[in-house]
Structure formats: C-alpha cells, structure tokens
Amino acid sequence: MIALTASRLYTPLDCLEQPLLLVDGDAIVEVSSRTAREVPAGTQTTDYGDATLAPGFVDIHIHGGAGHDVMNADTAGLAAMERLLAAHGVASYFPTTVTAPVDQTLSALDRLASAIEQAEQARAEGHAQPLGIHLEGPFISHLRRGVHPPANLLRPTLEMFDRFWQAARGRLRMMTIAPELEGAKEVIAEAARRGVCVSLGHSNADLNATRAGVAAGASHCTHGFNAMRPLDHREPGIIGAMLTDSRLSADIIADGIHLDPIIVQLFVEAKGPDAAVLITDATAATGMPDGHYRLGSLEVEVKDGRCMSEGRLAGSVLTMDRAVRNVMQFAGWDLQQALRPASLNPARITGLAGRGKLEAGCKADIVVLTPAGEVRATMVRGAIC
Ligand SMILES: [Zn+2]
Ligand SMILES: [Zn+2]
C-alpha cells in the first residue's frame, strides 16, 4: 500500500485540506485527512508539499501526439503518445479516428481495439490508458466537414455503423455524427442503445434537426462552435440547442485559437460546471516542434501552435493541463471548478465507472498539480510517472 499527501485534494466535487490518499495496487482504498487519521504502519508515503491532488484527466477526443497519429500509429507510436499524455496529467483517453477510406478506418479500429485490450491485460507504467474509441466521421456534414476528406464522408446507415462496431470489437464509446443527415436518427438510436455516447458535431443542423437527434439518443456535442452552423438569433441551430438544452453536455477546444477566450467564457457559463467538457483534439504535432505532420491522410502544417491544412484549422497542439489553466484564465474559474470538465464530466458522460474522481474504489488515476496548475506528477492505475 502507498500513501499520498499534499496540501489539498479535490475529489473534485469536494475539497479536502491536508489529504491522505491510500492506494493499493491499481485502486484508491481510502480518501481521508491527515488530521483525522494516522498513516497505516508499513505504508510508503509520498508528500507533495504545497501541491494539489486531483483526478487524472480524461481526454475523450485526441488524434495523436509526440509525432504519432492514432490512425496509423504502431504499438511504439501509441506508447510515445501515452507517455506524453501522462506527462500532461491525462490518465485515460479515447483515441479518435478521422474520416478515411472505409478499409483504413476498419483497420485503425481493429488496431485501436487491440491496444485497449492489451492495456486492460497489463499496465504499462507511465502511460495514459486507452479506454475506448471515439469515431469522428464519416457520418458528418459536407457543409461542416472541417478538414475531414469530402470523398470519404458517408451517409449514416445501420449496416456501416455495425461494420465499424464489429471492427472495434465493441470498443466504440463515442461517435460524432451530424443529426440532419438522412439515416442519422436510426444510427443515433442504435449507437446509444449499445452504450455509445452519441455526440452531435460537424453539423449544419437547425434547431429542429438538433432536437430530433437528442430525441433519438444523442447526449453530447463535439468541439462546440467549431464545425457547426453558426449561431443566428432567428435560427439558433445546433449551437443554440447546445448552449441551452440541459439534456446535452458539450465539449470545447480551449486553446485560445479555436475559440476566442470570450466564447470559452460564454460556453462554460452556459453549460456550467456539470455539463462543460474539455477536450484537446490534439494531433501528432503535440509536444513536437513546428513542422509538417499527419492527421489521417492529411498533411498538417504547424506554425506557432496553429495546425493548418487547406487553409483550415486541423486539430490542435493543446494539452489538457493547459486547457484547464486556460479556463481559469479565460473564464475566471478556480482550479477546483476548472478540473471538473477535464475529469469527472468526461468520465460521467461517457459512462466510465470509477474514473474521473478520487474516491475509495475508484482507479488510482491521480494528477499532482502545483498551485499554478502545472503538472508535477501523474499516477495511472497506481503507478506514478
Ligand atoms: Zn472535428
Ligand atoms: Zn477531432
């Protein structure tokens, strides 16, 4: 058994001063306070001084990092990305596909499912853990495709969805879909029935089409404001629904490039600390110098932190710890508030039991943060890195 102490702990719903957190194997066995309890004899204790203990971050939308793209990364490539993620406080993540020819998508899903299965079998120390796959495209709108290749976009069908599902061996946990497409409602309903978090995005949906998607089973929105029909005061569309419908959670890329800081503030105030989610949408270029990188079949040029392809934004080089600090800076949220969209909320909305919170019985996924919100250490399933 090991014990961690620090100045403060956020569960994140509750704040504990002088915490004492006991870990046995890969699980948290007790969360209490040093003032209330002695460290059990024979326990190895690490004291993080003035730092804060918080749940390891959960990134439900990430395409790559450390020079590797999840559409074609091999085991070593995924491992390099997972070490980068852990260095930025991320304990678990959903590798996210980008629209590609069907055979390439199927082989990526098969490979990513294998990575998830391997990680379940054996803990790789110092690595963030892949817990499910996010299918972004091909069921998205030509009008709001961003950089997803137009030739590979598909109309949603149950048959195609099932082929993806089978290739992923049921490891699809999230899917971005445009609800206005013909066939979308049936696919949304079936995906939700199979436990997939269905997220509306890359969409030109008006208010009615968005509401129909929610009625069919969609519960979330992907990178709010980006690749969506713009907000109009007479046709509020998908953004109007996203901001006001309490049945929808939603995520944003809070890098200060995809959204003006004012829009980040508007978003987190509208969705509130329960339903706002942070993602990185990070690409292979994350953690790397400026230059040229792959995003699926695309070449992306990265300059001054901006990822561009065909003159459009193509993912980010954002890390989750920076996203949290940006929300504090852009929206005036304190650390405890800003942690929730990076941990508890993504875990809850995607049905990840025992993740995203520090409670007895949960996985020992923990980030140690300085008072300024910088990552000092990350623990993934009980292994510190
Ligand atoms: Zn996207
Ligand atoms: Zn993406």
CSV table of C-alpha atoms and ligand atoms in Angstrom, one decimal:
chain,number,residue,atom,x,y,z
A,1,MET,CA,0.0,0.0,0.0
A,2,ILE,CA,1.2,3.5,-0.7
A,3,ALA,CA,0.0,6.9,0.8
A,4,LEU,CA,0.0,10.3,-0.9
A,5,THR,CA,-0.3,13.5,0.9
A,6,ALA,CA,-0.3,17.1,-0.3
A,7,SER,CA,-1.7,20.5,0.7
A,8,ARG,CA,-5.2,19.9,-0.7
A,9,LEU,CA,-7.3,17.4,-2.7
A,10,TYR,CA,-10.2,17.9,-5.0
A,11,THR,CA,-12.4,14.9,-5.4
A,12,PRO,CA,-13.3,17.1,-7.5
A,13,LEU,CA,-16.8,17.8,-6.1
A,14,ASP,CA,-15.3,18.2,-2.5
A,15,CYS,CA,-12.2,19.9,-1.3
A,16,LEU,CA,-10.1,18.2,1.5
A,17,GLU,CA,-7.2,20.0,3.3
A,18,GLN,CA,-4.2,18.0,4.4
A,19,PRO,CA,-5.4,14.9,2.5
A,20,LEU,CA,-4.3,11.4,3.0
A,21,LEU,CA,-4.9,9.2,0.0
A,22,LEU,CA,-4.3,5.4,0.3
A,23,VAL,CA,-3.6,3.4,-2.8
A,24,ASP,CA,-3.4,-0.4,-3.0
A,25,GLY,CA,-2.5,-1.9,-6.3
A,26,ASP,CA,-4.3,0.0,-9.0
A,27,ALA,CA,-7.1,1.3,-6.8
A,28,ILE,CA,-7.8,4.0,-4.3
A,29,VAL,CA,-8.8,2.4,-1.0
A,30,GLU,CA,-9.3,5.4,1.2
A,31,VAL,CA,-9.5,9.2,0.9
A,32,SER,CA,-9.3,11.0,4.3
A,33,SER,CA,-7.4,13.7,6.1
A,34,ARG,CA,-4.0,13.6,7.9
A,35,THR,CA,-5.7,15.4,10.8
A,36,ALA,CA,-8.3,12.6,11.1
A,37,ARG,CA,-6.1,9.5,10.6
A,38,GLU,CA,-2.5,8.2,11.0
A,39,VAL,CA,-0.7,6.8,8.1
A,40,PRO,CA,-1.0,3.0,8.5
A,41,ALA,CA,2.2,1.3,9.6
A,42,GLY,CA,4.4,0.0,6.8
A,43,THR,CA,3.0,2.3,4.2
A,44,GLN,CA,5.3,4.1,1.9
A,45,THR,CA,4.3,7.8,1.9
A,46,THR,CA,5.0,10.5,-0.7
A,47,ASP,CA,4.4,14.0,0.5
A,48,TYR,CA,3.8,16.5,-2.4
A,49,GLY,CA,4.1,19.5,-0.1
A,50,ASP,CA,2.1,22.5,-1.3
A,51,ALA,CA,0.6,20.6,-4.3
A,52,THR,CA,-2.9,19.6,-5.0
A,53,LEU,CA,-4.2,16.1,-5.7
A,54,ALA,CA,-6.9,15.8,-8.4
A,55,PRO,CA,-8.4,13.1,-10.6
A,56,GLY,CA,-6.2,12.2,-13.6
A,57,PHE,CA,-7.6,13.9,-16.7
A,58,VAL,CA,-9.8,12.1,-19.2
A,59,ASP,CA,-9.4,13.2,-22.8
A,60,ILE,CA,-12.3,11.9,-24.9
A,61,HIS,CA,-11.1,13.5,-28.2
A,62,ILE,CA,-7.5,13.1,-29.3
A,63,HIS,CA,-6.0,12.2,-32.6
A,64,GLY,CA,-2.3,11.9,-31.8
A,65,GLY,CA,0.8,13.3,-30.1
A,66,ALA,CA,4.6,13.0,-29.8
A,67,GLY,CA,4.8,12.8,-33.6
A,68,HIS,CA,2.3,9.9,-33.9
A,69,ASP,CA,-1.2,9.8,-35.4
A,70,VAL,CA,-3.7,7.2,-34.0
A,71,MET,CA,-5.0,6.3,-37.5
A,72,ASN,CA,-1.7,4.6,-38.2
A,73,ALA,CA,0.4,4.6,-35.1
A,74,ASP,CA,2.0,1.2,-34.2
A,75,THR,CA,2.4,0.0,-30.6
A,76,ALA,CA,5.6,2.0,-30.1
A,77,GLY,CA,3.9,5.2,-31.5
A,78,LEU,CA,0.9,4.8,-29.2
A,79,ALA,CA,3.2,4.3,-26.3
A,80,ALA,CA,5.1,7.5,-27.0
A,81,MET,CA,1.8,9.4,-27.2
A,82,GLU,CA,0.6,7.8,-24.0
A,83,ARG,CA,3.8,8.9,-22.2
A,84,LEU,CA,3.2,12.5,-23.4
A,85,LEU,CA,-0.4,12.4,-22.2
A,86,ALA,CA,0.6,11.2,-18.8
A,87,ALA,CA,3.2,14.0,-18.6
A,88,HIS,CA,0.3,16.4,-19.0
A,89,GLY,CA,-1.9,14.8,-16.4
A,90,VAL,CA,-4.0,12.6,-18.6
A,91,ALA,CA,-4.7,9.2,-17.1
A,92,SER,CA,-7.1,7.8,-19.7
A,93,TYR,CA,-8.2,8.7,-23.2
A,94,PHE,CA,-10.2,7.8,-26.3
A,95,PRO,CA,-8.1,7.6,-29.4
A,96,THR,CA,-10.1,9.4,-32.0
A,97,THR,CA,-10.4,8.5,-35.7
A,98,VAL,CA,-10.6,11.0,-38.5
A,99,THR,CA,-12.6,10.3,-41.7
A,100,ALA,CA,-10.7,8.0,-44.1
A,101,PRO,CA,-11.5,5.3,-46.7
A,102,VAL,CA,-13.6,2.6,-45.1
A,103,ASP,CA,-10.9,-0.1,-45.1
A,104,GLN,CA,-8.4,2.2,-43.4
A,105,THR,CA,-11.0,3.1,-40.8
A,106,LEU,CA,-11.7,-0.6,-40.2
A,107,SER,CA,-8.1,-1.5,-39.8
A,108,ALA,CA,-7.5,1.5,-37.4
A,109,LEU,CA,-10.5,0.4,-35.3
A,110,ASP,CA,-9.1,-3.1,-35.1
A,111,ARG,CA,-5.7,-1.9,-34.1
A,112,LEU,CA,-7.0,0.5,-31.5
A,113,ALA,CA,-9.3,-2.2,-30.0
A,114,SER,CA,-6.2,-4.4,-29.6
A,115,ALA,CA,-4.4,-1.5,-27.9
A,116,ILE,CA,-7.3,-1.1,-25.5
A,117,GLU,CA,-7.4,-4.9,-24.8
A,118,GLN,CA,-3.6,-5.0,-24.2
A,119,ALA,CA,-3.8,-2.1,-21.8
A,120,GLU,CA,-6.6,-4.0,-19.9
A,121,GLN,CA,-4.4,-7.0,-19.6
A,122,ALA,CA,-1.2,-5.3,-18.4
A,123,ARG,CA,-0.5,-1.8,-17.0
A,124,ALA,CA,2.3,0.0,-18.9
A,125,GLU,CA,3.9,2.2,-16.3
A,126,GLY,CA,3.9,5.9,-17.2
A,127,HIS,CA,1.3,5.5,-19.9
A,128,ALA,CA,-2.2,7.0,-20.1
A,129,GLN,CA,-4.7,4.2,-20.7
A,130,PRO,CA,-6.9,4.0,-23.8
A,131,LEU,CA,-10.4,3.1,-22.6
A,132,GLY,CA,-12.5,3.3,-25.8
A,133,ILE,CA,-12.5,4.7,-29.3
A,134,HIS,CA,-14.1,7.9,-30.5
A,135,LEU,CA,-15.3,7.6,-34.1
A,136,GLU,CA,-15.2,11.1,-35.6
A,137,GLY,CA,-16.6,10.8,-39.1
A,138,PRO,CA,-17.5,9.6,-41.6
A,139,PHE,CA,-21.2,10.3,-40.7
A,140,ILE,CA,-20.7,14.1,-40.8
A,141,SER,CA,-21.9,17.0,-42.9
A,142,HIS,CA,-20.2,18.1,-46.2
A,143,LEU,CA,-21.0,21.6,-45.2
A,144,ARG,CA,-19.2,21.4,-41.9
A,145,ARG,CA,-16.6,18.8,-42.5
A,146,GLY,CA,-13.6,21.0,-41.4
A,147,VAL,CA,-10.6,19.1,-42.9
A,148,HIS,CA,-12.2,15.6,-43.0
A,149,PRO,CA,-11.7,14.5,-46.6
A,150,PRO,CA,-15.0,15.0,-48.6
A,151,ALA,CA,-14.6,11.9,-50.7
A,152,ASN,CA,-14.7,9.7,-47.7
A,153,LEU,CA,-17.8,11.1,-45.9
A,154,LEU,CA,-20.7,8.6,-45.8
A,155,ARG,CA,-24.4,8.8,-45.2
A,156,PRO,CA,-25.1,7.0,-41.9
A,157,THR,CA,-26.5,3.5,-42.2
A,158,LEU,CA,-27.0,0.8,-39.6
A,159,GLU,CA,-25.1,-1.6,-41.7
A,160,MET,CA,-22.0,0.7,-41.9
A,161,PHE,CA,-22.2,1.5,-38.2
A,162,ASP,CA,-22.3,-2.2,-37.4
A,163,ARG,CA,-19.2,-2.8,-39.5
A,164,PHE,CA,-17.3,-0.1,-37.5
A,165,TRP,CA,-18.7,-1.6,-34.3
A,166,GLN,CA,-17.6,-5.1,-35.2
A,167,ALA,CA,-14.1,-3.9,-36.3
A,168,ALA,CA,-13.7,-2.1,-33.0
A,169,ARG,CA,-15.0,-5.3,-31.2
A,170,GLY,CA,-17.5,-3.2,-29.3
A,171,ARG,CA,-14.9,-0.7,-28.1
A,172,LEU,CA,-16.6,2.3,-29.6
A,173,ARG,CA,-17.5,4.6,-26.7
A,174,MET,CA,-18.2,7.8,-28.5
A,175,MET,CA,-19.3,8.8,-32.0
A,176,THR,CA,-19.6,12.2,-33.6
A,177,ILE,CA,-22.5,12.5,-36.1
A,178,ALA,CA,-24.5,15.2,-37.9
A,179,PRO,CA,-28.1,14.6,-36.9
A,180,GLU,CA,-29.5,16.3,-40.1
A,181,LEU,CA,-28.2,13.6,-42.4
A,182,GLU,CA,-30.6,11.1,-43.8
A,183,GLY,CA,-30.4,7.9,-41.7
A,184,ALA,CA,-28.8,9.6,-38.8
A,185,LYS,CA,-31.7,9.2,-36.4
A,186,GLU,CA,-31.7,5.4,-36.7
A,187,VAL,CA,-27.9,5.2,-36.3
A,188,ILE,CA,-28.0,7.5,-33.3
A,189,ALA,CA,-30.7,5.4,-31.6
A,190,GLU,CA,-28.8,2.1,-32.3
A,191,ALA,CA,-25.4,3.5,-31.1
A,192,ALA,CA,-27.0,4.9,-27.9
A,193,ARG,CA,-28.7,1.5,-27.3
A,194,ARG,CA,-25.2,-0.1,-27.5
A,195,GLY,CA,-23.9,2.4,-24.9
A,196,VAL,CA,-22.0,4.7,-27.2
A,197,CYS,CA,-22.0,8.4,-26.2
A,198,VAL,CA,-23.5,9.9,-29.3
A,199,SER,CA,-22.2,13.4,-29.9
A,200,LEU,CA,-23.6,15.9,-32.3
A,201,GLY,CA,-21.0,17.7,-34.4
A,202,HIS,CA,-19.5,18.6,-37.8
A,203,SER,CA,-23.1,19.6,-38.4
A,204,ASN,CA,-25.2,22.2,-40.2
A,205,ALA,CA,-28.3,21.2,-38.2
A,206,ASP,CA,-31.0,23.7,-37.5
A,207,LEU,CA,-32.8,23.7,-34.1
A,208,ASN,CA,-35.4,21.1,-35.2
A,209,ALA,CA,-32.9,18.6,-36.6
A,210,THR,CA,-30.7,19.0,-33.5
A,211,ARG,CA,-33.8,18.3,-31.2
A,212,ALA,CA,-34.6,15.2,-33.3
A,213,GLY,CA,-31.0,14.0,-32.7
A,214,VAL,CA,-31.4,14.5,-29.0
A,215,ALA,CA,-34.8,12.7,-29.0
A,216,ALA,CA,-33.1,9.8,-30.9
A,217,GLY,CA,-30.5,9.4,-28.1
A,218,ALA,CA,-27.7,12.0,-28.7
A,219,SER,CA,-26.4,13.4,-25.4
A,220,HIS,CA,-23.4,15.5,-26.2
A,221,CYS,CA,-21.9,17.9,-28.7
A,222,THR,CA,-18.4,17.8,-30.3
A,223,HIS,CA,-16.0,20.8,-30.2
A,224,GLY,CA,-18.7,23.4,-29.7
A,225,PHE,CA,-18.8,26.3,-32.1
A,226,ASN,CA,-16.2,24.7,-34.4
A,227,ALA,CA,-17.6,22.9,-37.5
A,228,MET,CA,-21.2,23.9,-36.6
A,229,ARG,CA,-23.8,26.1,-38.3
A,230,PRO,CA,-23.1,29.5,-36.7
A,231,LEU,CA,-25.5,30.8,-34.1
A,232,ASP,CA,-28.2,33.0,-35.6
A,233,HIS,CA,-30.7,34.9,-33.4
A,234,ARG,CA,-33.7,33.7,-35.6
A,235,GLU,CA,-32.3,30.2,-36.3
A,236,PRO,CA,-30.3,29.3,-33.2
A,237,GLY,CA,-29.5,25.9,-34.7
A,238,ILE,CA,-27.2,23.3,-33.1
A,239,ILE,CA,-25.3,26.0,-31.1
A,240,GLY,CA,-28.5,27.4,-29.6
A,241,ALA,CA,-29.5,23.9,-28.6
A,242,MET,CA,-26.0,23.0,-27.3
A,243,LEU,CA,-26.0,26.1,-25.0
A,244,THR,CA,-29.5,25.8,-23.6
A,245,ASP,CA,-30.6,22.2,-23.6
A,246,SER,CA,-29.9,20.6,-20.2
A,247,ARG,CA,-30.0,17.1,-21.8
A,248,LEU,CA,-26.8,17.9,-23.7
A,249,SER,CA,-23.3,18.1,-22.4
A,250,ALA,CA,-20.7,19.5,-24.7
A,251,ASP,CA,-17.0,19.9,-25.2
A,252,ILE,CA,-14.7,22.7,-26.5
A,253,ILE,CA,-11.1,23.1,-27.5
A,254,ALA,CA,-10.0,25.8,-25.1
A,255,ASP,CA,-6.7,26.6,-26.7
A,256,GLY,CA,-7.4,30.3,-27.4
A,257,ILE,CA,-7.1,29.6,-31.1
A,258,HIS,CA,-10.2,27.5,-32.0
A,259,LEU,CA,-12.3,29.9,-29.8
A,260,ASP,CA,-11.9,33.4,-28.6
A,261,PRO,CA,-11.4,33.5,-24.8
A,262,ILE,CA,-14.8,35.3,-24.6
A,263,ILE,CA,-16.5,32.3,-26.3
A,264,VAL,CA,-14.8,29.9,-23.8
A,265,GLN,CA,-16.3,32.0,-21.0
A,266,LEU,CA,-19.7,32.1,-22.7
A,267,PHE,CA,-19.6,28.3,-23.1
A,268,VAL,CA,-18.6,27.4,-19.6
A,269,GLU,CA,-21.0,29.8,-18.1
A,270,ALA,CA,-23.9,28.4,-20.2
A,271,LYS,CA,-23.1,24.7,-19.7
A,272,GLY,CA,-21.9,25.2,-16.1
A,273,PRO,CA,-19.6,23.0,-14.1
A,274,ASP,CA,-21.7,19.8,-14.6
A,275,ALA,CA,-22.1,19.7,-18.3
A,276,ALA,CA,-19.0,21.5,-19.8
A,277,VAL,CA,-16.2,19.2,-21.0
A,278,LEU,CA,-12.7,20.0,-22.2
A,279,ILE,CA,-11.0,18.1,-25.0
A,280,THR,CA,-7.7,18.7,-26.7
A,281,ASP,CA,-8.5,17.5,-30.3
A,282,ALA,CA,-4.7,17.1,-30.3
A,283,THR,CA,-2.7,15.9,-33.3
A,284,ALA,CA,0.6,14.2,-33.9
A,285,ALA,CA,2.2,17.7,-33.7
A,286,THR,CA,1.5,17.9,-29.9
A,287,GLY,CA,4.7,18.0,-27.9
A,288,MET,CA,6.7,18.5,-31.1
A,289,PRO,CA,8.4,21.5,-32.8
A,290,ASP,CA,6.7,23.4,-35.6
A,291,GLY,CA,6.7,21.5,-38.9
A,292,HIS,CA,4.7,19.1,-41.0
A,293,TYR,CA,2.7,16.2,-39.5
A,294,ARG,CA,0.0,13.7,-40.5
A,295,LEU,CA,-3.7,13.7,-39.5
A,296,GLY,CA,-5.1,10.6,-41.1
A,297,SER,CA,-4.5,11.1,-44.8
A,298,LEU,CA,-3.9,14.8,-44.5
A,299,GLU,CA,-0.7,16.8,-44.2
A,300,VAL,CA,-0.9,19.4,-41.5
A,301,GLU,CA,1.4,22.4,-41.2
A,302,VAL,CA,2.1,23.6,-37.6
A,303,LYS,CA,3.3,27.1,-37.0
A,304,ASP,CA,3.2,29.0,-33.7
A,305,GLY,CA,0.8,26.4,-32.2
A,306,ARG,CA,-1.7,26.6,-35.1
A,307,CYS,CA,-2.4,23.4,-37.1
A,308,MET,CA,-3.5,24.2,-40.6
A,309,SER,CA,-4.5,22.1,-43.7
A,310,GLU,CA,-6.1,23.5,-46.8
A,311,GLY,CA,-6.2,26.9,-45.1
A,312,ARG,CA,-8.4,25.5,-42.3
A,313,LEU,CA,-7.7,24.6,-38.7
A,314,ALA,CA,-6.9,20.9,-38.4
A,315,GLY,CA,-6.8,19.9,-34.8
A,316,SER,CA,-4.6,21.4,-32.1
A,317,VAL,CA,-1.4,21.1,-30.1
A,318,LEU,CA,-3.3,21.7,-26.9
A,319,THR,CA,-2.6,19.6,-23.8
A,320,MET,CA,-5.2,19.0,-21.1
A,321,ASP,CA,-3.3,20.8,-18.3
A,322,ARG,CA,-3.1,23.9,-20.4
A,323,ALA,CA,-6.8,23.7,-21.3
A,324,VAL,CA,-7.6,23.7,-17.5
A,325,ARG,CA,-5.3,26.7,-16.9
A,326,ASN,CA,-6.9,28.5,-19.9
A,327,VAL,CA,-10.4,28.0,-18.5
A,328,MET,CA,-9.2,29.5,-15.2
A,329,GLN,CA,-7.7,32.5,-17.1
A,330,PHE,CA,-10.4,33.0,-19.8
A,331,ALA,CA,-13.5,32.4,-17.6
A,332,GLY,CA,-12.2,33.2,-14.1
A,333,TRP,CA,-13.0,29.7,-12.8
A,334,ASP,CA,-10.9,28.5,-9.9
A,335,LEU,CA,-8.9,25.3,-10.1
A,336,GLN,CA,-11.5,23.1,-8.4
A,337,GLN,CA,-14.2,24.2,-10.9
A,338,ALA,CA,-11.9,24.0,-13.9
A,339,LEU,CA,-10.9,20.4,-13.1
A,340,ARG,CA,-14.4,19.0,-13.4
A,341,PRO,CA,-14.7,19.5,-17.2
A,342,ALA,CA,-11.3,17.7,-17.6
A,343,SER,CA,-12.0,14.7,-15.3
A,344,LEU,CA,-15.4,14.0,-13.7
A,345,ASN,CA,-17.5,15.3,-16.5
A,346,PRO,CA,-16.0,13.4,-19.5
A,347,ALA,CA,-15.9,10.2,-17.4
A,348,ARG,CA,-19.6,10.6,-16.3
A,349,ILE,CA,-21.0,11.5,-19.7
A,350,THR,CA,-19.3,8.5,-21.4
A,351,GLY,CA,-20.2,6.1,-18.6
A,352,LEU,CA,-16.6,5.4,-17.4
A,353,ALA,CA,-17.3,3.9,-13.9
A,354,GLY,CA,-14.6,4.5,-11.3
A,355,ARG,CA,-12.8,7.2,-13.3
A,356,GLY,CA,-12.5,10.9,-13.1
A,357,LYS,CA,-12.9,11.1,-9.3
A,358,LEU,CA,-10.9,10.4,-6.2
A,359,GLU,CA,-13.0,8.1,-4.1
A,360,ALA,CA,-12.4,4.8,-2.4
A,361,GLY,CA,-13.0,2.0,-5.0
A,362,CYS,CA,-12.0,4.2,-8.0
A,363,LYS,CA,-8.9,3.5,-10.1
A,364,ALA,CA,-5.8,5.3,-8.7
A,365,ASP,CA,-5.7,7.8,-11.6
A,366,ILE,CA,-4.3,11.0,-10.0
A,367,VAL,CA,-2.7,14.2,-11.1
A,368,VAL,CA,-0.5,16.2,-8.8
A,369,LEU,CA,-0.7,19.9,-9.6
A,370,THR,CA,1.3,22.9,-8.4
A,371,PRO,CA,-0.7,25.8,-7.0
A,372,ALA,CA,-0.5,27.4,-10.5
A,373,GLY,CA,-2.0,24.3,-12.2
A,374,GLU,CA,1.2,22.8,-13.6
A,375,VAL,CA,1.6,19.1,-13.6
A,376,ARG,CA,4.1,17.8,-11.1
A,377,ALA,CA,3.4,14.1,-11.4
A,378,THR,CA,0.7,11.8,-12.7
A,379,MET,CA,-0.4,8.4,-11.3
A,380,VAL,CA,-2.1,5.9,-13.7
A,381,ARG,CA,-3.7,2.9,-12.1
A,382,GLY,CA,-1.4,3.2,-9.1
A,383,ALA,CA,1.9,3.7,-10.9
A,384,ILE,CA,3.4,7.1,-10.6
A,385,CYS,CA,5.1,8.7,-13.5
B,1,ZN,ZN,-13.6,17.6,-35.6
B,2,ZN,ZN,-11.1,15.8,-34.0
